[in-house]
PDB file of C-alpha atoms in Angstrom:
ATOM      1  CA  ASN A   1      20.572  -1.452  -0.586  1.00 56.00           C
ATOM      2  CA  ALA A   2      18.564   1.450  -1.941  1.00 68.00           C
ATOM      3  CA  GLY A   3      15.225  -0.387  -1.642  1.00 92.00           C
ATOM      4  CA  VAL A   4      12.594   0.971  -4.020  1.00 96.00           C
ATOM      5  CA  THR A   5      13.558   4.136  -5.860  1.00 96.00           C
ATOM      6  CA  GLN A   6      10.744   6.090  -7.447  1.00 96.00           C
ATOM      7  CA  THR A   7      11.093   9.224  -9.568  1.00 96.00           C
ATOM      8  CA  PRO A   8      10.083  11.970  -9.987  1.00 97.00           C
ATOM      9  CA  LYS A   9       8.733  13.001  -6.590  1.00 96.00           C
ATOM     10  CA  PHE A  10       6.674  15.877  -7.970  1.00 97.00           C
ATOM     11  CA  GLN A  11       5.421  16.551 -11.488  1.00 97.00           C
ATOM     12  CA  VAL A  12       2.944  18.925 -13.090  1.00 97.00           C
ATOM     13  CA  LEU A  13       1.619  17.925 -16.498  1.00 97.00           C
ATOM     14  CA  LYS A  14      -0.674  19.560 -18.968  1.00 97.00           C
ATOM     15  CA  THR A  15      -3.692  17.643 -20.199  1.00 98.00           C
ATOM     16  CA  GLY A  16      -2.697  15.437 -23.101  1.00 97.00           C
ATOM     17  CA  GLN A  17       0.989  15.225 -22.235  1.00 97.00           C
ATOM     18  CA  SER A  18       2.631  11.888 -21.648  1.00 96.00           C
ATOM     19  CA  MET A  19       5.196  10.954 -19.043  1.00 97.00           C
ATOM     20  CA  THR A  20       6.847   7.998 -17.368  1.00 98.00           C
ATOM     21  CA  LEU A  21       7.131   7.380 -13.652  1.00 98.00           C
ATOM     22  CA  GLN A  22      10.258   5.391 -12.953  1.00 98.00           C
ATOM     23  CA  CYS A  23      10.513   2.600 -10.382  1.00 98.00           C
ATOM     24  CA  ALA A  24      13.578   0.524  -9.613  1.00 97.00           C
ATOM     25  CA  GLN A  25      14.397  -1.981  -6.892  1.00 97.00           C
ATOM     26  CA  ASP A  26      17.680  -3.641  -6.030  1.00 95.00           C
ATOM     27  CA  MET A  27      16.359  -6.515  -3.920  1.00 94.00           C
ATOM     28  CA  ASN A  28      15.808  -9.001  -6.765  1.00 93.00           C
ATOM     29  CA  HIS A  29      12.073  -9.015  -6.074  1.00 93.00           C
ATOM     30  CA  GLU A  30       9.803 -10.767  -8.525  1.00 92.00           C
ATOM     31  CA  TYR A  31       6.608  -8.904  -7.625  1.00 93.00           C
ATOM     32  CA  MET A  32       6.311  -5.211  -8.459  1.00 95.00           C
ATOM     33  CA  SER A  33       3.209  -3.067  -8.566  1.00 95.00           C
ATOM     34  CA  TRP A  34       1.900   0.447  -9.066  1.00 97.00           C
ATOM     35  CA  TYR A  35      -0.837   2.074  -6.992  1.00 97.00           C
ATOM     36  CA  ARG A  36      -2.580   5.390  -6.921  1.00 97.00           C
ATOM     37  CA  GLN A  37      -3.790   6.993  -3.712  1.00 95.00           C
ATOM     38  CA  ASP A  38      -6.661   9.470  -3.788  1.00 94.00           C
ATOM     39  CA  PRO A  39      -8.262  11.314  -0.848  1.00 88.00           C
ATOM     40  CA  GLY A  40     -10.817   9.185   0.980  1.00 83.00           C
ATOM     41  CA  MET A  41      -9.904   6.069  -0.963  1.00 86.00           C
ATOM     42  CA  GLY A  42      -7.535   3.244  -0.288  1.00 85.00           C
ATOM     43  CA  LEU A  43      -4.575   2.587  -2.518  1.00 93.00           C
ATOM     44  CA  ARG A  44      -5.779   1.126  -5.783  1.00 95.00           C
ATOM     45  CA  LEU A  45      -3.794  -1.248  -7.937  1.00 94.00           C
ATOM     46  CA  ILE A  46      -3.033   0.042 -11.425  1.00 96.00           C
ATOM     47  CA  HIS A  47      -0.751  -2.646 -12.877  1.00 96.00           C
ATOM     48  CA  TYR A  48       1.463  -5.339 -11.478  1.00 94.00           C
ATOM     49  CA  SER A  49       4.174  -7.744 -12.569  1.00 94.00           C
ATOM     50  CA  VAL A  50       5.202 -11.136 -11.236  1.00 92.00           C
ATOM     51  CA  GLY A  51       8.512 -11.183 -13.091  1.00 93.00           C
ATOM     52  CA  ALA A  52      10.422  -9.874 -16.073  1.00 94.00           C
ATOM     53  CA  GLY A  53       8.262  -9.982 -19.184  1.00 95.00           C
ATOM     54  CA  ILE A  54       5.034 -10.568 -17.245  1.00 94.00           C
ATOM     55  CA  THR A  55       2.562  -7.794 -16.484  1.00 96.00           C
ATOM     56  CA  ASP A  56      -1.145  -7.670 -15.766  1.00 94.00           C
ATOM     57  CA  GLN A  57      -3.861  -5.158 -15.097  1.00 94.00           C
ATOM     58  CA  GLY A  58      -5.082  -4.177 -11.689  1.00 92.00           C
ATOM     59  CA  GLU A  59      -8.213  -2.380 -10.589  1.00 91.00           C
ATOM     60  CA  VAL A  60      -7.709   0.934 -12.433  1.00 95.00           C
ATOM     61  CA  PRO A  61      -5.491   0.323 -15.500  1.00 97.00           C
ATOM     62  CA  ASN A  62      -7.100   2.670 -18.029  1.00 96.00           C
ATOM     63  CA  GLY A  63      -4.797   5.425 -19.225  1.00 96.00           C
ATOM     64  CA  TYR A  64      -1.657   3.700 -17.974  1.00 97.00           C
ATOM     65  CA  ASN A  65       0.857   1.380 -19.562  1.00 97.00           C
ATOM     66  CA  VAL A  66       3.653  -0.717 -18.036  1.00 98.00           C
ATOM     67  CA  SER A  67       6.469  -2.961 -19.107  1.00 96.00           C
ATOM     68  CA  ARG A  68       8.941  -5.154 -17.223  1.00 97.00           C
ATOM     69  CA  SER A  69      12.013  -5.751 -19.336  1.00 97.00           C
ATOM     70  CA  THR A  70      14.253  -6.396 -16.324  1.00 97.00           C
ATOM     71  CA  THR A  71      13.690  -7.652 -12.793  1.00 96.00           C
ATOM     72  CA  GLU A  72      14.845  -4.303 -11.412  1.00 97.00           C
ATOM     73  CA  ASP A  73      12.715  -1.803 -13.341  1.00 98.00           C
ATOM     74  CA  PHE A  74       8.962  -1.303 -13.642  1.00 98.00           C
ATOM     75  CA  PRO A  75       8.101   2.038 -15.268  1.00 98.00           C
ATOM     76  CA  LEU A  76       4.550   3.396 -15.405  1.00 98.00           C
ATOM     77  CA  ARG A  77       3.601   5.403 -18.478  1.00 98.00           C
ATOM     78  CA  LEU A  78       0.771   7.898 -18.642  1.00 97.00           C
ATOM     79  CA  LEU A  79      -0.216   7.887 -22.283  1.00 92.00           C
ATOM     80  CA  SER A  80      -2.265  11.109 -22.485  1.00 96.00           C
ATOM     81  CA  ALA A  81      -2.612  12.749 -19.103  1.00 96.00           C
ATOM     82  CA  ALA A  82      -6.059  13.748 -17.851  1.00 97.00           C
ATOM     83  CA  PRO A  83      -7.022  15.763 -14.752  1.00 97.00           C
ATOM     84  CA  SER A  84      -8.560  12.555 -13.322  1.00 96.00           C
ATOM     85  CA  GLN A  85      -5.032  11.163 -13.118  1.00 97.00           C
ATOM     86  CA  THR A  86      -4.039  13.789 -10.572  1.00 97.00           C
ATOM     87  CA  SER A  87      -3.021  11.597  -7.661  1.00 97.00           C
ATOM     88  CA  VAL A  88      -0.179  10.266  -5.567  1.00 96.00           C
ATOM     89  CA  TYR A  89       1.448   7.229  -7.131  1.00 97.00           C
ATOM     90  CA  PHE A  90       3.328   4.536  -5.268  1.00 97.00           C
ATOM     91  CA  CYS A  91       5.495   1.772  -6.601  1.00 97.00           C
ATOM     92  CA  ALA A  92       6.013  -1.308  -4.447  1.00 95.00           C
ATOM     93  CA  SER A  93       7.943  -4.547  -4.566  1.00 94.00           C
ATOM     94  CA  SER A  94       8.113  -7.798  -2.635  1.00 91.00           C
ATOM     95  CA  ILE A  95       9.624 -11.233  -3.085  1.00 88.00           C
ATOM     96  CA  TYR A  96       6.187 -12.603  -3.966  1.00 79.00           C
ATOM     97  CA  VAL A  97       2.722 -11.112  -3.637  1.00 73.00           C
ATOM     98  CA  THR A  98       2.525 -12.950  -0.314  1.00 70.00           C
ATOM     99  CA  GLY A  99       6.029 -11.892   0.702  1.00 71.00           C
ATOM    100  CA  ASN A 100       6.400 -10.950   4.347  1.00 75.00           C
ATOM    101  CA  THR A 101       7.374  -7.382   3.612  1.00 89.00           C
ATOM    102  CA  ILE A 102       6.168  -5.005   0.929  1.00 92.00           C
ATOM    103  CA  TYR A 103       8.638  -2.240   0.147  1.00 94.00           C
ATOM    104  CA  PHE A 104       7.174   1.025  -1.106  1.00 95.00           C
ATOM    105  CA  GLY A 105       8.752   3.873  -2.980  1.00 96.00           C
ATOM    106  CA  GLU A 106       8.441   7.343  -1.496  1.00 94.00           C
ATOM    107  CA  GLY A 107       5.574   8.316  -3.788  1.00 95.00           C
ATOM    108  CA  SER A 108       5.154  10.602  -6.774  1.00 96.00           C
ATOM    109  CA  TRP A 109       2.801  13.578  -6.526  1.00 96.00           C
ATOM    110  CA  LEU A 110       1.331  14.163  -9.982  1.00 97.00           C
ATOM    111  CA  THR A 111      -0.875  17.098 -10.908  1.00 97.00           C
ATOM    112  CA  VAL A 112      -2.529  17.286 -14.318  1.00 97.00           C
ATOM    113  CA  VAL A 113      -3.808  20.730 -15.247  1.00 97.00           C
TER     114      VAL A 113
ATOM    115  CA  LYS B   1     -19.638  -1.947  -0.019  1.00 63.00           C
ATOM    116  CA  ASN B   2     -15.832  -1.994   0.104  1.00 80.00           C
ATOM    117  CA  GLU B   3     -14.224  -5.414   0.153  1.00 91.00           C
ATOM    118  CA  VAL B   4     -11.902  -4.250   2.942  1.00 95.00           C
ATOM    119  CA  GLU B   5     -13.342  -2.147   5.741  1.00 95.00           C
ATOM    120  CA  GLN B   6     -11.375  -0.544   8.527  1.00 97.00           C
ATOM    121  CA  SER B   7     -12.639   0.901  11.786  1.00 96.00           C
ATOM    122  CA  PRO B   8     -12.458   3.394  13.193  1.00 97.00           C
ATOM    123  CA  GLN B   9     -11.642   5.832  10.405  1.00 95.00           C
ATOM    124  CA  ASN B  10     -10.216   8.312  12.898  1.00 96.00           C
ATOM    125  CA  LEU B  11      -8.886   7.691  16.365  1.00 97.00           C
ATOM    126  CA  THR B  12      -7.503  10.060  18.968  1.00 97.00           C
ATOM    127  CA  ALA B  13      -5.781   8.616  22.006  1.00 97.00           C
ATOM    128  CA  GLN B  14      -3.789   9.842  24.971  1.00 97.00           C
ATOM    129  CA  GLU B  15      -0.200   8.790  25.335  1.00 98.00           C
ATOM    130  CA  GLY B  16       0.032   5.422  27.065  1.00 97.00           C
ATOM    131  CA  GLU B  17      -3.384   4.145  25.998  1.00 97.00           C
ATOM    132  CA  PHE B  18      -3.960   0.727  24.449  1.00 98.00           C
ATOM    133  CA  ILE B  19      -5.179   1.111  20.869  1.00 98.00           C
ATOM    134  CA  THR B  20      -7.063  -1.289  18.629  1.00 98.00           C
ATOM    135  CA  ILE B  21      -7.653  -0.856  14.898  1.00 98.00           C
ATOM    136  CA  ASN B  22      -9.913  -3.314  13.136  1.00 98.00           C
ATOM    137  CA  CYS B  23      -9.999  -4.676   9.605  1.00 98.00           C
ATOM    138  CA  SER B  24     -12.824  -6.764   8.139  1.00 98.00           C
ATOM    139  CA  TYR B  25     -12.883  -8.198   4.639  1.00 97.00           C
ATOM    140  CA  SER B  26     -15.470  -9.915   2.517  1.00 95.00           C
ATOM    141  CA  VAL B  27     -13.280 -11.808   0.047  1.00 91.00           C
ATOM    142  CA  GLY B  28     -11.189 -14.940   0.202  1.00 91.00           C
ATOM    143  CA  ILE B  29      -7.604 -14.108   1.010  1.00 92.00           C
ATOM    144  CA  SER B  30      -4.261 -15.818   1.273  1.00 89.00           C
ATOM    145  CA  ALA B  31      -2.635 -13.200   3.508  1.00 91.00           C
ATOM    146  CA  LEU B  32      -3.172  -9.815   5.104  1.00 95.00           C
ATOM    147  CA  HIS B  33      -0.758  -6.917   5.545  1.00 95.00           C
ATOM    148  CA  TRP B  34      -0.724  -4.070   8.032  1.00 97.00           C
ATOM    149  CA  LEU B  35       1.023  -0.920   6.832  1.00 97.00           C
ATOM    150  CA  GLN B  36       1.878   2.429   8.388  1.00 97.00           C
ATOM    151  CA  GLN B  37       1.851   5.712   6.474  1.00 96.00           C
ATOM    152  CA  HIS B  38       3.346   8.799   8.056  1.00 91.00           C
ATOM    153  CA  PRO B  39       2.554  12.403   7.091  1.00 83.00           C
ATOM    154  CA  GLY B  40       4.528  13.142   3.953  1.00 80.00           C
ATOM    155  CA  GLY B  41       3.499   9.849   2.431  1.00 75.00           C
ATOM    156  CA  GLY B  42       6.064   7.164   3.201  1.00 90.00           C
ATOM    157  CA  ILE B  43       4.497   3.698   3.607  1.00 95.00           C
ATOM    158  CA  VAL B  44       6.136   1.072   5.800  1.00 94.00           C
ATOM    159  CA  SER B  45       5.211  -2.579   6.055  1.00 93.00           C
ATOM    160  CA  LEU B  46       4.441  -3.646   9.660  1.00 95.00           C
ATOM    161  CA  PHE B  47       3.166  -7.222   9.466  1.00 92.00           C
ATOM    162  CA  MET B  48       2.084  -9.927   7.075  1.00 93.00           C
ATOM    163  CA  LEU B  49      -0.299 -12.495   8.540  1.00 92.00           C
ATOM    164  CA  SER B  50      -1.848 -15.631   7.158  1.00 91.00           C
ATOM    165  CA  SER B  51      -2.964 -17.005  10.525  1.00 92.00           C
ATOM    166  CA  GLY B  52      -2.692 -16.426  14.260  1.00 95.00           C
ATOM    167  CA  LYS B  53      -0.797 -13.591  15.802  1.00 96.00           C
ATOM    168  CA  LYS B  54       2.447 -11.652  15.384  1.00 96.00           C
ATOM    169  CA  LYS B  55       4.192  -9.245  17.740  1.00 97.00           C
ATOM    170  CA  HIS B  56       6.869  -6.677  17.102  1.00 95.00           C
ATOM    171  CA  GLY B  57       7.771  -4.379  19.932  1.00 96.00           C
ATOM    172  CA  ARG B  58       4.607  -2.609  21.072  1.00 97.00           C
ATOM    173  CA  LEU B  59       2.644  -3.735  18.023  1.00 97.00           C
ATOM    174  CA  ILE B  60       0.529  -6.872  17.936  1.00 98.00           C
ATOM    175  CA  ALA B  61      -1.458  -8.100  14.937  1.00 98.00           C
ATOM    176  CA  THR B  62      -4.018 -10.888  14.964  1.00 98.00           C
ATOM    177  CA  ILE B  63      -6.117 -12.498  12.290  1.00 97.00           C
ATOM    178  CA  ASN B  64      -9.173 -14.757  12.396  1.00 96.00           C
ATOM    179  CA  ILE B  65      -9.543 -16.294   8.962  1.00 91.00           C
ATOM    180  CA  GLN B  66     -12.938 -17.866   9.693  1.00 92.00           C
ATOM    181  CA  GLU B  67     -14.408 -14.554  10.841  1.00 95.00           C
ATOM    182  CA  LYS B  68     -12.578 -12.584   8.111  1.00 96.00           C
ATOM    183  CA  HIS B  69     -11.233 -10.125  10.628  1.00 97.00           C
ATOM    184  CA  SER B  70      -7.879  -8.775  11.734  1.00 98.00           C
ATOM    185  CA  SER B  71      -6.851  -6.389  14.465  1.00 98.00           C
ATOM    186  CA  LEU B  72      -3.803  -4.246  15.045  1.00 98.00           C
ATOM    187  CA  HIS B  73      -3.055  -3.378  18.646  1.00 98.00           C
ATOM    188  CA  ILE B  74      -0.634  -0.777  19.938  1.00 98.00           C
ATOM    189  CA  THR B  75       0.333  -1.033  23.575  1.00 97.00           C
ATOM    190  CA  ALA B  76       1.593   1.978  25.555  1.00 96.00           C
ATOM    191  CA  SER B  77       0.899   4.333  22.652  1.00 97.00           C
ATOM    192  CA  HIS B  78       3.254   7.225  21.995  1.00 97.00           C
ATOM    193  CA  PRO B  79       2.906  10.408  19.904  1.00 96.00           C
ATOM    194  CA  ARG B  80       5.378   8.950  17.397  1.00 95.00           C
ATOM    195  CA  ASP B  81       2.752   6.258  16.659  1.00 96.00           C
ATOM    196  CA  SER B  82       0.587   8.960  15.061  1.00 97.00           C
ATOM    197  CA  ALA B  83       0.095   7.886  11.460  1.00 97.00           C
ATOM    198  CA  VAL B  84      -2.378   6.286   9.102  1.00 97.00           C
ATOM    199  CA  TYR B  85      -2.613   2.517   9.536  1.00 98.00           C
ATOM    200  CA  ILE B  86      -3.664   0.588   6.456  1.00 97.00           C
ATOM    201  CA  CYS B  87      -4.924  -2.961   6.118  1.00 97.00           C
ATOM    202  CA  ALA B  88      -4.349  -4.727   2.789  1.00 95.00           C
ATOM    203  CA  VAL B  89      -5.483  -8.211   1.796  1.00 94.00           C
ATOM    204  CA  VAL B  90      -3.888 -10.524  -0.736  1.00 91.00           C
ATOM    205  CA  LEU B  91      -6.694 -12.020  -2.769  1.00 88.00           C
ATOM    206  CA  GLY B  92      -6.870 -15.781  -2.713  1.00 81.00           C
ATOM    207  CA  GLY B  93      -6.232 -17.949  -5.731  1.00 75.00           C
ATOM    208  CA  ALA B  94      -3.790 -16.950  -8.428  1.00 69.00           C
ATOM    209  CA  THR B  95      -4.837 -13.308  -8.758  1.00 72.00           C
ATOM    210  CA  ASN B  96      -1.631 -11.795  -7.334  1.00 75.00           C
ATOM    211  CA  LYS B  97      -3.594  -8.717  -6.296  1.00 87.00           C
ATOM    212  CA  LEU B  98      -3.832  -6.645  -3.141  1.00 89.00           C
ATOM    213  CA  ILE B  99      -6.887  -4.710  -2.025  1.00 92.00           C
ATOM    214  CA  PHE B 100      -6.447  -1.933   0.505  1.00 94.00           C
ATOM    215  CA  GLY B 101      -8.646  -0.483   3.188  1.00 94.00           C
ATOM    216  CA  THR B 102      -9.017   3.283   3.348  1.00 93.00           C
ATOM    217  CA  GLY B 103      -6.893   3.521   6.468  1.00 95.00           C
ATOM    218  CA  THR B 104      -7.285   4.606  10.087  1.00 97.00           C
ATOM    219  CA  LEU B 105      -5.873   7.986  11.037  1.00 96.00           C
ATOM    220  CA  LEU B 106      -4.400   7.736  14.529  1.00 97.00           C
ATOM    221  CA  ALA B 107      -3.401  10.757  16.573  1.00 97.00           C
ATOM    222  CA  VAL B 108      -1.725  10.123  19.925  1.00 97.00           C
ATOM    223  CA  GLN B 109      -1.661  13.180  22.123  1.00 97.00           C
ATOM    224  CA  PRO B 110       1.029  13.705  24.785  1.00 95.00           C
TER     225      PRO B 110
END
């Protein structure tokens, strides 16, 4: 069991570039989600999915896109990177949103210059 | 006002002390999670509560749904408990969303 695998761990982007943060889980979890963590603020939900083919917006979705073509994978796309998207990003999964345990990826440190 | 408030924001304790971290929320919830984040970023799930109390080793978590309050207790604290402790609530209804507190930074000194 690898748990939640998130890549890359570190990335520097130029303003306007696009990129995809990858997230994969091997636990057959239905619920997957992306968060960003900024200094002095709690984790904030960007997008989430309750199963393959189903995604929805969270608290801060602007500038990000997601898809869920398989149960295992939930990539997060930055469409046109902006300095305001400099943050630490976490992917998480659980059996359901009320599952006993939430499994987090190790985080992706993204800097947009 | 944040929908999930944690107190204290920072806490320094001596090894062996009993520690309490509080979480209050202002929204209807279906469950509440306590998480631990170590330096370097990794986040680990500690508890999920929908009522009552849970215990795991030296950690105890309680929730009072009527008062919209939860506490995380650490007994016989140890320097390895030093971390950020985060409360997250699962919004009630069919929203499928979690809202996080800003965390409590705990430092346990030997």
